[in-house]
Amino acid sequence: MILEPPGVSQAADFLATVYFDELWNVAGARFGGRGREVVQARQEFLDHHRDLQGFYGRAASAGHAVVNAVWA
């Protein structure tokens, strides 16, 4: 899937304004686990969220498109 520059800008704007805790409060409970497992999962997803914020922010600033690939 190719996300054209306007879509990249929309994604960057969304990631820049959404609070991770709001996303986690909605989806985090679905991961199950206990104690340390939940803390570790939350930290991993927070790290991914920050990486995505940086990646999409840089791509949007440069006017780049983004190619998304999924391997199943």
PDB file of C-alpha atoms in Angstrom:
ATOM      1  CA  MET A   1       0.000   0.000   0.000  1.00  0.00           C
ATOM      2  CA  ILE A   2       1.287   3.437  -0.882  1.00  0.00           C
ATOM      3  CA  LEU A   3       0.314   6.332   1.336  1.00  0.00           C
ATOM      4  CA  GLU A   4       0.672   9.500  -0.734  1.00  0.00           C
ATOM      5  CA  PRO A   5       2.136  12.680   0.844  1.00  0.00           C
ATOM      6  CA  PRO A   6      -1.251  14.123   1.904  1.00  0.00           C
ATOM      7  CA  GLY A   7      -2.039  10.865   3.726  1.00  0.00           C
ATOM      8  CA  VAL A   8       1.395  10.874   5.323  1.00  0.00           C
ATOM      9  CA  SER A   9       0.717  14.400   6.591  1.00  0.00           C
ATOM     10  CA  GLN A  10      -2.640  13.293   8.007  1.00  0.00           C
ATOM     11  CA  ALA A  11      -0.989  10.335   9.743  1.00  0.00           C
ATOM     12  CA  ALA A  12       1.751  12.585  11.140  1.00  0.00           C
ATOM     13  CA  ASP A  13      -0.825  15.079  12.422  1.00  0.00           C
ATOM     14  CA  PHE A  14      -2.835  12.310  14.064  1.00  0.00           C
ATOM     15  CA  LEU A  15       0.218  10.769  15.718  1.00  0.00           C
ATOM     16  CA  ALA A  16       1.390  14.191  16.900  1.00  0.00           C
ATOM     17  CA  THR A  17      -1.912  14.985  18.589  1.00  0.00           C
ATOM     18  CA  VAL A  18      -3.155  11.659  19.937  1.00  0.00           C
ATOM     19  CA  TYR A  19      -2.113  10.735  23.457  1.00  0.00           C
ATOM     20  CA  PHE A  20      -0.671   7.263  23.787  1.00  0.00           C
ATOM     21  CA  ASP A  21      -2.445   6.756  27.114  1.00  0.00           C
ATOM     22  CA  GLU A  22      -5.808   7.284  25.411  1.00  0.00           C
ATOM     23  CA  LEU A  23      -4.970   4.612  22.837  1.00  0.00           C
ATOM     24  CA  TRP A  24      -3.667   2.271  25.512  1.00  0.00           C
ATOM     25  CA  ASN A  25      -6.758   2.735  27.659  1.00  0.00           C
ATOM     26  CA  VAL A  26      -8.907   1.602  24.738  1.00  0.00           C
ATOM     27  CA  ALA A  27      -6.768  -1.258  23.400  1.00  0.00           C
ATOM     28  CA  GLY A  28      -4.324  -2.213  26.138  1.00  0.00           C
ATOM     29  CA  ALA A  29      -6.725  -4.298  28.178  1.00  0.00           C
ATOM     30  CA  ARG A  30      -7.199  -6.611  25.196  1.00  0.00           C
ATOM     31  CA  PHE A  31      -3.633  -7.836  25.498  1.00  0.00           C
ATOM     32  CA  GLY A  32      -4.291  -9.574  28.776  1.00  0.00           C
ATOM     33  CA  GLY A  33      -1.357 -10.721  30.827  1.00  0.00           C
ATOM     34  CA  ARG A  34      -0.453  -9.840  34.357  1.00  0.00           C
ATOM     35  CA  GLY A  35       1.731  -7.399  36.192  1.00  0.00           C
ATOM     36  CA  ARG A  36       5.131  -7.228  34.552  1.00  0.00           C
ATOM     37  CA  GLU A  37       3.840  -8.617  31.223  1.00  0.00           C
ATOM     38  CA  VAL A  38       1.399  -5.720  30.891  1.00  0.00           C
ATOM     39  CA  VAL A  39       4.045  -3.171  31.874  1.00  0.00           C
ATOM     40  CA  GLN A  40       6.473  -4.601  29.322  1.00  0.00           C
ATOM     41  CA  ALA A  41       3.844  -4.718  26.554  1.00  0.00           C
ATOM     42  CA  ARG A  42       2.814  -1.129  27.277  1.00  0.00           C
ATOM     43  CA  GLN A  43       6.407   0.059  27.085  1.00  0.00           C
ATOM     44  CA  GLU A  44       6.998  -1.761  23.795  1.00  0.00           C
ATOM     45  CA  PHE A  45       3.884  -0.209  22.246  1.00  0.00           C
ATOM     46  CA  LEU A  46       4.844   3.223  23.607  1.00  0.00           C
ATOM     47  CA  ASP A  47       8.271   2.858  21.993  1.00  0.00           C
ATOM     48  CA  HIS A  48       6.640   1.877  18.671  1.00  0.00           C
ATOM     49  CA  HIS A  49       4.256   4.825  18.948  1.00  0.00           C
ATOM     50  CA  ARG A  50       7.162   7.238  19.438  1.00  0.00           C
ATOM     51  CA  ASP A  51       9.057   5.678  16.533  1.00  0.00           C
ATOM     52  CA  LEU A  52       6.007   6.110  14.296  1.00  0.00           C
ATOM     53  CA  GLN A  53       5.601   9.723  15.400  1.00  0.00           C
ATOM     54  CA  GLY A  54       9.187  10.444  14.394  1.00  0.00           C
ATOM     55  CA  PHE A  55       9.053   8.500  11.139  1.00  0.00           C
ATOM     56  CA  TYR A  56       5.796  10.004   9.886  1.00  0.00           C
ATOM     57  CA  GLY A  57       6.779  13.472  11.097  1.00  0.00           C
ATOM     58  CA  ARG A  58      10.039  13.361   9.129  1.00  0.00           C
ATOM     59  CA  ALA A  59       8.345  11.885   6.053  1.00  0.00           C
ATOM     60  CA  ALA A  60       5.606  14.535   6.123  1.00  0.00           C
ATOM     61  CA  SER A  61       8.128  17.352   6.546  1.00  0.00           C
ATOM     62  CA  ALA A  62      10.041  16.085   3.503  1.00  0.00           C
ATOM     63  CA  GLY A  63       6.852  15.642   1.434  1.00  0.00           C
ATOM     64  CA  HIS A  64       7.462  11.923   1.029  1.00  0.00           C
ATOM     65  CA  ALA A  65       5.050   9.101   0.373  1.00  0.00           C
ATOM     66  CA  VAL A  66       5.238   5.982   2.547  1.00  0.00           C
ATOM     67  CA  VAL A  67       5.039   2.364   1.432  1.00  0.00           C
ATOM     68  CA  ASN A  68       3.370   0.052   3.946  1.00  0.00           C
ATOM     69  CA  ALA A  69       3.936  -3.671   3.614  1.00  0.00           C
ATOM     70  CA  VAL A  70       2.457  -6.462   5.720  1.00  0.00           C
ATOM     71  CA  TRP A  71       3.799  -9.974   5.848  1.00  0.00           C
ATOM     72  CA  ALA A  72       1.418 -12.559   7.195  1.00  0.00           C
TER      73      ALA A  72
END
